[in-house]
Amino acid sequence: MSVATSYLQTLEKSLYDLISETSTNLPKDVRRAIKKAKEAENAGTRAAMSLSTITNNIVMAEDNVSPICQDTGLPTFKVKTPVGVNQLEIKAAIRNAIEKATEDAKLRPNAVDSLTGKNSGNNLGEGVPVIKFEQWENDYIEVKLILKGGGCENKNAQYSLPCELEGLGRAGRDLDGIRKCILHAVWKAQGQGCSAGFIGVGIGGDRSSSYDLAKEQLFRHLEDTNPIPELAKLEEYIVEKANTLGVGTMGFGGEATLLGCKIGVMHRIPASFFVSIAYNCWAFRRMAVDIDANTGEIKKWHYQDGEKITFRNEEEKAETKSESRVVELKAPITEEQIRELKVGDVVKISGRMYTGRDAIHHHLMTHDAPVDLNGQIIYHCGPVMAKDENGNWTVKAAGPTTSIREEPYQGDIMKKFGIRAVIGKGGMGAKTLKALQEHGGVYLNAIGGAAQYYADCIKSVDGVDFLEFGIPEAMWHLTVEDFTAVVTMDSHGNSLHADIEKSSLEKLAQFAERVF
C-alpha cells in the first residue's frame, strides 16, 4: 500500500468517526447546559417529563451508537487546511465518509432533488454535503461539523433593520434594535424548533454572509465569553430574559426556553443592516477535530473540556402532583374515546400506527390510502431505517418531525380517511384545530429529538408503502408499545400551543422599552 493510499484511507476513517460521534454523542458543554435546565425545572410538569425523556434519549443514543435525533440534517463541514494540502482529496474523503455513515444508519438519507423530489439515498447531491474550505498558518487540518435538523433550520430568522416587531414595536439600527430582533426570533420559534434551544446570531454583512456568521457562532464553546463587552452583556441578557417567556421545553411552558446565545458581528454596507438568527434544537450536534496533515489521524477532539454529564442513574426529583392524567389508547380509536381526551392528558399508545410526512400528505389529498386508516394514528416521522442480517427493516431512530408543514393538508386528510389521532411536534394551526373539533380528532405532541426513546417503543416494522418517496417520506407500518405523548390540541377547540404563544407574547411585550 502506498503512503498516499494509507493517508487517504486513514483520513476517511477519521472523518467517518467525526460524523458518527457528532450524530450519536452530545458534546460536554451541551450536556452541562441541559443538566442545568433540568435541575431548574419544576417537578411533575410536562416540561420536567420532557427533559427526563431527553436525558434518557441522550444515554440511549450513546449506548446504541445511533442518532440522537432521526433528522440528521444537512451536514455542514468547515475545514481549515495548511497551505499546500490537497483540498480536493479532503472533499472526496468527506463524501465517501458521508456515504458510508448513511449506509451504516449513522445518518438518515436527507439529500432530495429540489426539482424532482427524488431522494439520492446516500446524502450526496448537488451542493450536499456543504463543505467550506479556508487556509491557515497552522500545520494541521481542522474539521468542524454541524448536523442541524430541518425543524430548527426552519426556525432560522433574518431581520432587516429598521423594522416593526410584534409585541416589541420598532427595532432601530442599533444595539437595542438587535436585542429586540433576537428576542422576537426566540419567541417566534415557540416549541417548533425543539426548545429549549441554542442560537447563533450574525450582525451585519449581506443576507448570505450574515446567516453564515450566525451559524459559525454555533461552533463557539457554550461557556466562553464574547471578546466584545457589549455583546457579552447582550448574550447573557438574551438567555436570562428568554427564559422568562414561559415557552419552555417543547413549547409546553416551563422555565427553560433558551440554553445558549452566541453573537458575532461584521461590517456592512450603509444601506443594509441585517440581523440573522441560526436556531438550533436541544440536540445540539456539533463537533470538531484536529487531523494530522501527514497521516490523516485525529490528533484532538474539541469540546472535551470540563465535566461530562452522563445522565446515568440519575435520581429524578420527588414527584409532586402531576399536571396530567394518563390515558391508554390502542387503534382503531373511536370518536367517543377521542372526545374524552383534553389538552394536558398524557397518552400511552400500544398497537398500530403509520408514519406520514410531507410527501404522504400531498399524495393522499388526491389518491386513496394503501391501508384502511379509519380510526388510526398518523405519526409525523421520518425514521432512520436499516436492514438486519435477514433483510428485515429495523428502526434505528424515530422521533417526531415538525407538524406545522402539514397544516394545509391535515384536517382534510383526517376527515377523508377517518384518522383519529396525529402525532408530531410543535403543534398545528387554526385549520387543523377546527377539523379536530368537527371530526373528533386529537393532536398529540411527542418529544422532539427523542429518536432513541421512541425507537425503543417500536416493537416491529410490519410493512411499508411509498418507499419510492425515500426512506424518510415512506409510510411505515409500526407496532408500538407504551408510546408516550401529550394531548396539546383536543376535539373541544383547545390548543396548548395557541395558549402558550399568546401568553408568551404578553411577556415579550414587557421587553419593548429601550435597554441598550
Short mmCIF file of C-alpha atoms in Angstrom, two decimals:
data_model
loop_
_atom_site.label_atom_id
_atom_site.label_comp_id
_atom_site.label_asym_id
_atom_site.label_seq_id
_atom_site.Cartn_x
_atom_site.Cartn_y
_atom_site.Cartn_z
CA MET A 1 0.00 0.00 0.00
CA SER A 2 1.39 3.40 -0.97
CA VAL A 3 1.81 6.22 1.52
CA ALA A 4 -0.79 8.29 -0.36
CA THR A 5 -3.35 5.46 -0.22
CA SER A 6 -2.72 4.91 3.50
CA TYR A 7 -3.18 8.63 4.18
CA LEU A 8 -6.50 8.78 2.31
CA GLN A 9 -7.88 5.67 4.00
CA THR A 10 -6.91 6.99 7.43
CA LEU A 11 -8.37 10.41 6.63
CA GLU A 12 -11.65 8.87 5.51
CA LYS A 13 -11.82 6.79 8.71
CA SER A 14 -11.17 9.92 10.81
CA LEU A 15 -13.96 11.79 9.02
CA TYR A 16 -16.32 8.82 9.46
CA ASP A 17 -15.57 8.83 13.19
CA LEU A 18 -16.30 12.56 13.33
CA ILE A 19 -19.67 12.06 11.62
CA SER A 20 -20.62 9.14 13.85
CA GLU A 21 -19.61 10.94 17.05
CA THR A 22 -21.44 14.11 16.06
CA SER A 23 -24.65 12.22 15.30
CA THR A 24 -24.70 9.99 18.36
CA ASN A 25 -22.93 11.69 21.27
CA LEU A 26 -23.62 15.22 22.54
CA PRO A 27 -20.59 17.37 23.49
CA LYS A 28 -19.77 18.02 27.13
CA ASP A 29 -20.77 21.69 27.13
CA VAL A 30 -24.19 20.88 25.68
CA ARG A 31 -24.77 18.17 28.28
CA ARG A 32 -23.96 20.60 31.08
CA ALA A 33 -26.44 23.14 29.70
CA ILE A 34 -29.20 20.51 29.54
CA LYS A 35 -28.45 19.33 33.08
CA LYS A 36 -28.74 22.92 34.35
CA ALA A 37 -32.11 23.29 32.65
CA LYS A 38 -33.35 20.01 34.06
CA GLU A 39 -32.37 20.96 37.59
CA ALA A 40 -34.19 24.30 37.29
CA GLU A 41 -37.48 22.77 36.11
CA ASN A 42 -40.43 22.22 38.42
CA ALA A 43 -41.13 18.57 39.24
CA GLY A 44 -44.31 16.97 37.98
CA THR A 45 -44.70 19.27 34.97
CA ARG A 46 -44.90 18.37 31.30
CA ALA A 47 -41.60 20.23 30.83
CA ALA A 48 -39.94 18.11 33.53
CA MET A 49 -41.25 14.94 31.89
CA SER A 50 -39.86 16.16 28.55
CA LEU A 51 -36.42 16.87 29.99
CA SER A 52 -36.31 13.41 31.59
CA THR A 53 -37.14 11.86 28.22
CA ILE A 54 -34.44 13.98 26.59
CA THR A 55 -31.74 12.89 29.04
CA ASN A 56 -32.79 9.24 28.73
CA ASN A 57 -32.54 9.61 24.98
CA ILE A 58 -29.00 11.03 25.24
CA VAL A 59 -27.91 7.94 27.19
CA MET A 60 -29.60 5.54 24.76
CA ALA A 61 -28.04 7.22 21.71
CA GLU A 62 -24.57 6.98 23.23
CA ASP A 63 -25.03 3.34 24.24
CA ASN A 64 -26.55 2.29 20.90
CA VAL A 65 -24.14 4.46 18.86
CA SER A 66 -27.25 5.56 16.97
CA PRO A 67 -28.56 9.01 16.00
CA ILE A 68 -29.72 11.20 18.86
CA CYS A 69 -32.38 12.61 16.54
CA GLN A 70 -33.66 10.94 13.39
CA ASP A 71 -33.31 14.18 11.44
CA THR A 72 -29.56 14.27 10.96
CA GLY A 73 -29.93 17.43 8.90
CA LEU A 74 -27.80 18.70 6.07
CA PRO A 75 -24.18 18.02 7.10
CA THR A 76 -22.15 21.23 7.08
CA PHE A 77 -18.35 20.99 7.24
CA LYS A 78 -15.96 23.87 7.83
CA VAL A 79 -12.39 22.86 7.04
CA LYS A 80 -9.14 24.75 7.65
CA THR A 81 -6.05 23.44 5.91
CA PRO A 82 -2.35 24.27 5.83
CA VAL A 83 -1.05 25.81 2.60
CA GLY A 84 -0.32 23.06 0.12
CA VAL A 85 -2.78 20.45 1.44
CA ASN A 86 -4.94 18.96 -1.32
CA GLN A 87 -8.48 20.15 -0.61
CA LEU A 88 -9.91 18.03 -3.44
CA GLU A 89 -8.74 14.88 -1.64
CA ILE A 90 -10.35 16.05 1.58
CA LYS A 91 -13.62 16.77 -0.22
CA ALA A 92 -13.61 13.31 -1.76
CA ALA A 93 -12.86 11.72 1.63
CA ILE A 94 -15.76 13.64 3.22
CA ARG A 95 -18.16 12.45 0.54
CA ASN A 96 -17.00 8.83 0.95
CA ALA A 97 -17.36 9.07 4.72
CA ILE A 98 -20.85 10.57 4.40
CA GLU A 99 -21.96 7.76 2.09
CA LYS A 100 -20.57 5.09 4.47
CA ALA A 101 -22.16 6.74 7.53
CA THR A 102 -25.52 6.80 5.73
CA GLU A 103 -25.16 3.13 4.81
CA ASP A 104 -24.43 2.35 8.48
CA ALA A 105 -27.51 4.34 9.65
CA LYS A 106 -25.46 6.99 11.46
CA LEU A 107 -27.16 9.49 9.14
CA ARG A 108 -30.64 9.50 7.62
CA PRO A 109 -30.68 9.89 3.81
CA ASN A 110 -31.70 13.54 3.55
CA ALA A 111 -30.50 14.72 0.12
CA VAL A 112 -33.55 15.42 -2.04
CA ASP A 113 -33.54 16.76 -5.61
CA SER A 114 -35.37 20.08 -5.38
CA LEU A 115 -36.99 19.69 -8.81
CA THR A 116 -37.94 16.01 -8.91
CA GLY A 117 -38.32 15.32 -5.18
CA LYS A 118 -36.20 12.16 -5.53
CA ASN A 119 -34.03 11.19 -2.56
CA SER A 120 -30.48 10.25 -3.60
CA GLY A 121 -30.40 7.68 -0.78
CA ASN A 122 -26.79 8.37 0.22
CA ASN A 123 -26.80 12.02 1.42
CA LEU A 124 -24.91 13.10 -1.68
CA GLY A 125 -26.23 15.52 -4.26
CA GLU A 126 -25.80 18.93 -5.80
CA GLY A 127 -24.40 21.13 -3.02
CA VAL A 128 -24.72 18.34 -0.43
CA PRO A 129 -22.93 17.99 1.91
CA VAL A 130 -21.94 21.61 2.44
CA ILE A 131 -18.13 21.90 2.59
CA LYS A 132 -16.38 25.23 3.15
CA PHE A 133 -12.59 25.47 3.00
CA GLU A 134 -10.19 28.04 4.41
CA GLN A 135 -6.40 28.08 4.54
CA TRP A 136 -4.47 28.93 7.68
CA GLU A 137 -0.91 29.06 9.01
CA ASN A 138 -1.14 26.01 11.31
CA ASP A 139 0.40 22.70 10.24
CA TYR A 140 -2.69 20.54 10.89
CA ILE A 141 -6.21 20.25 9.45
CA GLU A 142 -9.20 21.38 11.49
CA VAL A 143 -12.61 19.96 10.55
CA LYS A 144 -15.81 21.25 12.13
CA LEU A 145 -19.16 19.53 11.55
CA ILE A 146 -22.69 20.57 12.46
CA LEU A 147 -25.78 18.41 11.92
CA LYS A 148 -28.68 20.86 12.08
CA GLY A 149 -32.08 19.29 11.50
CA GLY A 150 -34.86 20.75 9.39
CA GLY A 151 -37.14 21.51 12.34
CA CYS A 152 -34.72 24.00 13.86
CA GLU A 153 -33.35 25.14 10.49
CA ASN A 154 -36.86 26.23 9.56
CA LYS A 155 -36.96 28.47 12.66
CA ASN A 156 -33.96 30.50 11.50
CA ALA A 157 -34.84 34.16 11.09
CA GLN A 158 -33.43 37.24 9.41
CA TYR A 159 -34.36 40.86 10.08
CA SER A 160 -33.60 43.96 8.06
CA LEU A 161 -33.39 46.98 10.36
CA PRO A 162 -35.29 49.16 10.94
CA CYS A 163 -38.45 47.04 11.23
CA GLU A 164 -41.63 46.63 13.25
CA LEU A 165 -41.85 43.59 15.51
CA GLU A 166 -44.97 42.06 17.00
CA GLY A 167 -45.05 42.71 20.74
CA LEU A 168 -41.88 44.80 20.70
CA GLY A 169 -42.63 47.66 18.33
CA ARG A 170 -39.94 49.41 16.31
CA ALA A 171 -36.44 47.94 16.16
CA GLY A 172 -33.89 50.53 15.08
CA ARG A 173 -30.38 50.29 13.67
CA ASP A 174 -28.62 49.99 16.99
CA LEU A 175 -27.81 47.53 19.75
CA ASP A 176 -31.30 47.84 21.22
CA GLY A 177 -32.85 47.03 17.85
CA ILE A 178 -30.62 43.96 17.64
CA ARG A 179 -31.79 42.95 21.13
CA LYS A 180 -35.44 43.13 20.04
CA CYS A 181 -34.80 41.05 16.91
CA ILE A 182 -33.15 38.26 18.88
CA LEU A 183 -35.91 38.10 21.49
CA HIS A 184 -38.54 38.14 18.77
CA ALA A 185 -36.87 35.22 16.96
CA VAL A 186 -36.78 33.14 20.15
CA TRP A 187 -40.45 33.87 20.83
CA LYS A 188 -41.45 33.13 17.24
CA ALA A 189 -39.79 29.70 17.32
CA GLN A 190 -42.05 28.54 20.19
CA GLY A 191 -41.69 24.74 20.54
CA GLN A 192 -41.38 24.02 16.83
CA GLY A 193 -37.59 24.11 16.91
CA CYS A 194 -37.45 21.56 19.77
CA SER A 195 -36.85 24.03 22.57
CA ALA A 196 -35.07 24.52 24.83
CA GLY A 197 -32.63 25.58 22.13
CA PHE A 198 -29.44 27.44 21.30
CA ILE A 199 -29.00 30.39 18.96
CA GLY A 200 -26.18 31.86 16.95
CA VAL A 201 -26.58 35.47 15.85
CA GLY A 202 -24.90 37.26 12.97
CA ILE A 203 -24.96 41.07 12.80
CA GLY A 204 -24.07 42.88 9.56
CA GLY A 205 -22.76 41.58 6.25
CA ASP A 206 -25.14 40.82 3.39
CA ARG A 207 -28.03 38.35 3.55
CA SER A 208 -25.90 35.25 2.93
CA SER A 209 -22.78 36.20 4.91
CA SER A 210 -24.94 37.29 7.85
CA TYR A 211 -26.56 33.84 8.03
CA ASP A 212 -23.16 32.17 7.67
CA LEU A 213 -21.81 34.24 10.55
CA ALA A 214 -24.82 33.25 12.66
CA LYS A 215 -24.23 29.54 12.05
CA GLU A 216 -20.50 29.99 12.74
CA GLN A 217 -21.41 31.19 16.26
CA LEU A 218 -22.90 27.77 16.97
CA PHE A 219 -19.37 26.35 16.90
CA ARG A 220 -18.33 28.52 19.85
CA HIS A 221 -17.96 26.90 23.25
CA LEU A 222 -21.12 27.49 25.29
CA GLU A 223 -19.14 28.66 28.29
CA ASP A 224 -16.85 31.12 26.51
CA THR A 225 -17.02 34.92 26.90
CA ASN A 226 -17.55 37.18 23.92
CA PRO A 227 -14.45 39.39 23.50
CA ILE A 228 -16.70 42.39 22.72
CA PRO A 229 -18.07 43.59 26.10
CA GLU A 230 -21.34 44.90 24.69
CA LEU A 231 -22.05 41.57 23.01
CA ALA A 232 -21.03 39.57 26.08
CA LYS A 233 -23.58 41.55 28.06
CA LEU A 234 -26.24 41.04 25.39
CA GLU A 235 -25.65 37.28 25.23
CA GLU A 236 -26.27 36.97 28.98
CA TYR A 237 -29.30 39.26 28.78
CA ILE A 238 -30.93 37.26 25.98
CA VAL A 239 -30.65 33.92 27.79
CA GLU A 240 -31.93 35.41 31.04
CA LYS A 241 -34.93 37.17 29.51
CA ALA A 242 -35.82 34.41 27.03
CA ASN A 243 -36.24 32.05 29.96
CA THR A 244 -38.96 34.29 31.43
CA LEU A 245 -41.18 33.99 28.33
CA GLY A 246 -42.73 30.74 29.51
CA VAL A 247 -42.39 28.93 26.18
CA GLY A 248 -40.47 26.13 27.86
CA THR A 249 -39.24 22.74 26.72
CA MET A 250 -41.12 21.56 23.60
CA GLY A 251 -43.33 24.64 23.93
CA PHE A 252 -45.12 23.04 26.90
CA GLY A 253 -44.43 26.02 29.18
CA GLY A 254 -41.78 25.99 31.88
CA GLU A 255 -38.50 27.51 32.97
CA ALA A 256 -36.16 26.62 30.07
CA THR A 257 -36.71 28.17 26.66
CA LEU A 258 -33.13 29.05 25.64
CA LEU A 259 -29.90 27.33 26.73
CA GLY A 260 -27.32 29.47 24.96
CA CYS A 261 -26.82 32.58 22.85
CA LYS A 262 -23.67 33.48 20.89
CA ILE A 263 -23.37 36.67 18.83
CA GLY A 264 -20.92 37.69 16.11
CA VAL A 265 -20.60 40.97 14.19
CA MET A 266 -19.13 42.05 10.86
CA HIS A 267 -19.09 45.23 8.82
CA ARG A 268 -21.94 46.04 6.44
CA ILE A 269 -22.74 48.50 3.67
CA PRO A 270 -24.59 51.68 4.70
CA ALA A 271 -27.88 50.73 3.05
CA SER A 272 -28.23 47.32 4.71
CA PHE A 273 -28.44 46.25 8.37
CA PHE A 274 -29.16 42.55 8.76
CA VAL A 275 -29.60 40.57 11.97
CA SER A 276 -29.65 36.81 11.34
CA ILE A 277 -30.52 34.10 13.84
CA ALA A 278 -29.48 30.45 13.43
CA TYR A 279 -31.71 28.46 15.76
CA ASN A 280 -30.57 25.04 16.99
CA CYS A 281 -32.62 22.47 18.89
CA TRP A 282 -31.63 20.94 22.24
CA ALA A 283 -29.99 18.11 20.24
CA PHE A 284 -27.06 20.42 19.53
CA ARG A 285 -24.92 18.16 17.35
CA ARG A 286 -21.68 19.88 16.52
CA MET A 287 -18.18 18.56 16.87
CA ALA A 288 -14.68 19.34 15.61
CA VAL A 289 -11.35 17.54 15.30
CA ASP A 290 -7.75 18.38 14.53
CA ILE A 291 -6.25 16.00 11.96
CA ASP A 292 -2.60 15.31 11.25
CA ALA A 293 -1.98 16.67 7.75
CA ASN A 294 0.61 13.96 7.03
CA THR A 295 -1.11 10.82 8.36
CA GLY A 296 -4.83 11.67 8.36
CA GLU A 297 -5.15 10.62 12.02
CA ILE A 298 -7.22 12.54 14.57
CA LYS A 299 -4.90 14.42 16.94
CA LYS A 300 -7.51 16.12 19.10
CA TRP A 301 -11.27 16.22 19.69
CA HIS A 302 -12.81 19.60 20.52
CA TYR A 303 -15.43 20.37 23.23
CA GLN A 304 -13.80 17.91 25.63
CA ASP A 305 -13.04 20.37 28.45
CA GLY A 306 -14.69 20.05 31.85
CA GLU A 307 -17.07 17.54 33.35
CA LYS A 308 -19.02 15.13 31.19
CA ILE A 309 -22.57 14.66 32.43
CA THR A 310 -23.61 11.07 31.72
CA PHE A 311 -27.26 11.32 32.90
CA ARG A 312 -26.92 7.73 34.06
CA ASN A 313 -28.64 6.51 37.20
CA GLU A 314 -29.92 9.98 37.98
CA GLU A 315 -32.44 10.24 40.76
CA GLU A 316 -35.48 12.11 39.50
CA LYS A 317 -36.92 14.84 41.66
CA ALA A 318 -39.58 13.64 44.04
CA GLU A 319 -42.80 13.87 42.09
CA THR A 320 -45.25 16.49 43.13
CA LYS A 321 -48.79 16.03 41.90
CA SER A 322 -48.58 15.59 38.14
CA GLU A 323 -50.23 18.09 35.82
CA SER A 324 -51.64 15.28 33.74
CA ARG A 325 -53.75 12.15 33.80
CA VAL A 326 -52.55 9.15 31.80
CA VAL A 327 -54.81 7.51 29.20
CA GLU A 328 -54.01 4.30 27.33
CA LEU A 329 -55.03 4.06 23.67
CA LYS A 330 -54.95 1.36 21.04
CA ALA A 331 -56.01 1.81 17.41
CA PRO A 332 -58.59 1.67 15.95
CA ILE A 333 -59.77 4.53 18.16
CA THR A 334 -63.41 5.59 18.37
CA GLU A 335 -64.69 9.16 18.23
CA GLU A 336 -66.06 8.68 21.73
CA GLN A 337 -62.59 7.90 23.07
CA ILE A 338 -61.18 10.99 21.37
CA ARG A 339 -63.90 13.28 22.71
CA GLU A 340 -62.96 12.22 26.25
CA LEU A 341 -59.39 13.48 25.83
CA LYS A 342 -58.46 17.02 26.87
CA VAL A 343 -55.38 19.21 26.49
CA GLY A 344 -52.78 18.18 29.06
CA ASP A 345 -53.63 14.49 29.13
CA VAL A 346 -50.70 12.10 28.68
CA VAL A 347 -51.44 9.31 26.22
CA LYS A 348 -49.71 5.93 26.09
CA ILE A 349 -50.25 4.17 22.78
CA SER A 350 -49.88 0.48 22.05
CA GLY A 351 -50.67 -1.28 18.79
CA ARG A 352 -50.51 0.02 15.24
CA MET A 353 -49.54 3.44 13.89
CA TYR A 354 -48.44 4.69 10.47
CA THR A 355 -45.82 7.28 9.63
CA GLY A 356 -46.67 10.08 7.24
CA ARG A 357 -44.80 13.26 6.32
CA ASP A 358 -44.94 15.84 3.53
CA ALA A 359 -44.97 13.53 0.51
CA ILE A 360 -47.60 11.22 2.01
CA HIS A 361 -49.94 14.07 2.92
CA HIS A 362 -49.61 15.65 -0.51
CA HIS A 363 -50.26 12.27 -2.15
CA LEU A 364 -53.31 11.40 -0.03
CA MET A 365 -55.06 14.63 -0.94
CA THR A 366 -55.75 13.21 -4.41
CA HIS A 367 -55.29 9.44 -4.01
CA ASP A 368 -56.65 6.57 -1.94
CA ALA A 369 -54.69 5.28 1.04
CA PRO A 370 -52.86 1.95 0.68
CA VAL A 371 -54.37 0.79 4.00
CA ASP A 372 -57.60 1.39 5.93
CA LEU A 373 -56.85 4.47 8.07
CA ASN A 374 -60.26 4.69 9.74
CA GLY A 375 -59.71 5.11 13.49
CA GLN A 376 -55.95 5.00 13.01
CA ILE A 377 -52.97 7.12 14.09
CA ILE A 378 -50.61 9.02 11.80
CA TYR A 379 -47.12 9.75 13.12
CA HIS A 380 -45.27 12.70 11.60
CA CYS A 381 -41.94 10.93 11.49
CA GLY A 382 -39.15 10.24 9.02
CA PRO A 383 -37.23 7.42 10.72
CA VAL A 384 -33.68 6.19 10.26
CA MET A 385 -34.06 2.64 8.95
CA ALA A 386 -31.66 -0.24 8.36
CA LYS A 387 -31.95 -3.88 7.34
CA ASP A 388 -30.86 -6.67 9.67
CA GLU A 389 -28.95 -9.79 8.65
CA ASN A 390 -32.20 -11.40 7.48
CA GLY A 391 -33.11 -8.47 5.25
CA ASN A 392 -35.85 -7.19 7.56
CA TRP A 393 -36.31 -3.50 8.25
CA THR A 394 -35.37 -2.24 11.71
CA VAL A 395 -35.86 1.21 13.23
CA LYS A 396 -32.64 2.94 14.29
CA ALA A 397 -34.15 6.33 15.24
CA ALA A 398 -37.74 7.58 15.15
CA GLY A 399 -38.55 10.92 16.76
CA PRO A 400 -41.28 13.31 15.56
CA THR A 401 -40.92 15.91 12.84
CA THR A 402 -42.36 19.44 12.94
CA SER A 403 -46.08 19.17 12.20
CA ILE A 404 -46.90 22.67 11.01
CA ARG A 405 -45.69 21.78 7.49
CA GLU A 406 -48.77 19.55 7.16
CA GLU A 407 -51.22 22.31 8.11
CA PRO A 408 -52.53 22.76 4.52
CA TYR A 409 -53.47 19.06 4.38
CA GLN A 410 -54.04 17.63 7.84
CA GLY A 411 -57.69 18.45 8.54
CA ASP A 412 -58.80 17.33 5.09
CA ILE A 413 -56.82 14.09 5.32
CA MET A 414 -58.28 13.25 8.73
CA LYS A 415 -61.84 13.76 7.53
CA LYS A 416 -61.29 11.92 4.23
CA PHE A 417 -59.87 8.76 5.81
CA GLY A 418 -61.31 8.82 9.35
CA ILE A 419 -57.95 9.30 11.07
CA ARG A 420 -58.48 9.98 14.78
CA ALA A 421 -55.05 10.97 16.07
CA VAL A 422 -51.98 12.71 14.73
CA ILE A 423 -48.61 12.65 16.48
CA GLY A 424 -45.86 15.19 15.83
CA LYS A 425 -44.11 18.09 17.49
CA GLY A 426 -44.64 21.82 17.73
CA GLY A 427 -48.39 21.82 17.21
CA MET A 428 -50.58 22.82 14.29
CA GLY A 429 -52.72 25.78 13.32
CA ALA A 430 -56.30 27.00 13.23
CA LYS A 431 -57.39 24.93 10.21
CA THR A 432 -56.35 21.68 11.86
CA LEU A 433 -57.82 22.71 15.22
CA LYS A 434 -61.19 23.36 13.56
CA ALA A 435 -61.07 19.96 11.84
CA LEU A 436 -60.26 18.21 15.13
CA GLN A 437 -63.36 19.80 16.64
CA GLU A 438 -65.65 18.97 13.72
CA HIS A 439 -64.36 15.46 13.04
CA GLY A 440 -63.46 14.27 16.51
CA GLY A 441 -59.70 14.16 16.34
CA VAL A 442 -56.72 14.93 18.55
CA TYR A 443 -53.16 16.18 18.15
CA LEU A 444 -50.50 14.52 20.29
CA ASN A 445 -47.14 16.19 20.89
CA ALA A 446 -44.22 13.78 21.18
CA ILE A 447 -40.81 14.87 22.48
CA GLY A 448 -38.81 16.32 19.61
CA GLY A 449 -35.35 14.84 19.13
CA ALA A 450 -36.03 11.82 21.36
CA ALA A 451 -35.34 9.45 18.48
CA GLN A 452 -33.84 6.60 20.53
CA TYR A 453 -36.54 6.77 23.19
CA TYR A 454 -39.29 6.37 20.60
CA ALA A 455 -37.38 3.80 18.54
CA ASP A 456 -37.33 1.67 21.68
CA CYS A 457 -41.14 1.89 21.82
CA ILE A 458 -41.40 0.41 18.30
CA LYS A 459 -41.58 -3.35 18.60
CA SER A 460 -41.86 -4.30 14.94
CA VAL A 461 -41.93 -2.95 11.39
CA ASP A 462 -44.90 -4.68 9.73
CA GLY A 463 -44.81 -3.13 6.28
CA VAL A 464 -44.01 -0.09 4.18
CA ASP A 465 -45.73 1.80 1.37
CA PHE A 466 -44.43 4.53 -0.94
CA LEU A 467 -40.79 3.59 -0.47
CA GLU A 468 -40.25 5.29 -3.81
CA PHE A 469 -40.66 8.60 -1.92
CA GLY A 470 -37.48 7.80 0.03
CA ILE A 471 -36.99 6.31 3.48
CA PRO A 472 -37.96 9.48 5.45
CA GLU A 473 -41.12 10.08 3.39
CA ALA A 474 -42.40 6.49 3.12
CA MET A 475 -45.41 5.20 5.07
CA TRP A 476 -44.05 2.76 7.63
CA HIS A 477 -46.44 0.37 9.40
CA LEU A 478 -45.30 0.14 13.01
CA THR A 479 -46.35 -1.78 16.09
CA VAL A 480 -45.62 0.20 19.25
CA GLU A 481 -45.84 -0.28 22.98
CA ASP A 482 -46.28 2.50 25.59
CA PHE A 483 -45.55 5.23 23.08
CA THR A 484 -45.96 8.38 25.20
CA ALA A 485 -47.16 11.78 24.01
CA VAL A 486 -49.13 14.75 25.35
CA VAL A 487 -52.52 15.96 24.14
CA THR A 488 -51.87 19.56 23.08
CA MET A 489 -54.84 20.08 20.71
CA ASP A 490 -58.17 18.43 21.52
CA SER A 491 -61.59 17.98 19.91
CA HIS A 492 -63.10 20.75 22.04
CA GLY A 493 -61.27 23.62 20.31
CA ASN A 494 -58.43 23.88 22.85
CA SER A 495 -54.78 24.32 21.84
CA LEU A 496 -51.91 24.47 24.30
CA HIS A 497 -49.74 25.88 21.51
CA ALA A 498 -52.08 28.81 20.88
CA ASP A 499 -52.33 29.47 24.61
CA ILE A 500 -48.54 29.45 25.11
CA GLU A 501 -47.98 31.67 22.07
CA LYS A 502 -50.49 34.21 23.40
CA SER A 503 -49.19 34.24 26.99
CA SER A 504 -45.54 34.39 25.87
CA LEU A 505 -46.33 37.31 23.55
CA GLU A 506 -47.71 39.22 26.53
CA LYS A 507 -44.46 38.54 28.39
CA LEU A 508 -42.40 39.50 25.34
CA ALA A 509 -44.12 42.91 25.28
CA GLN A 510 -42.57 43.66 28.69
CA PHE A 511 -39.21 43.99 26.91
CA ALA A 512 -40.35 46.65 24.43
CA GLU A 513 -38.74 49.52 26.36
CA ARG A 514 -35.20 50.51 25.43
CA VAL A 515 -32.50 48.70 27.40
CA PHE A 516 -29.24 49.11 25.42
#
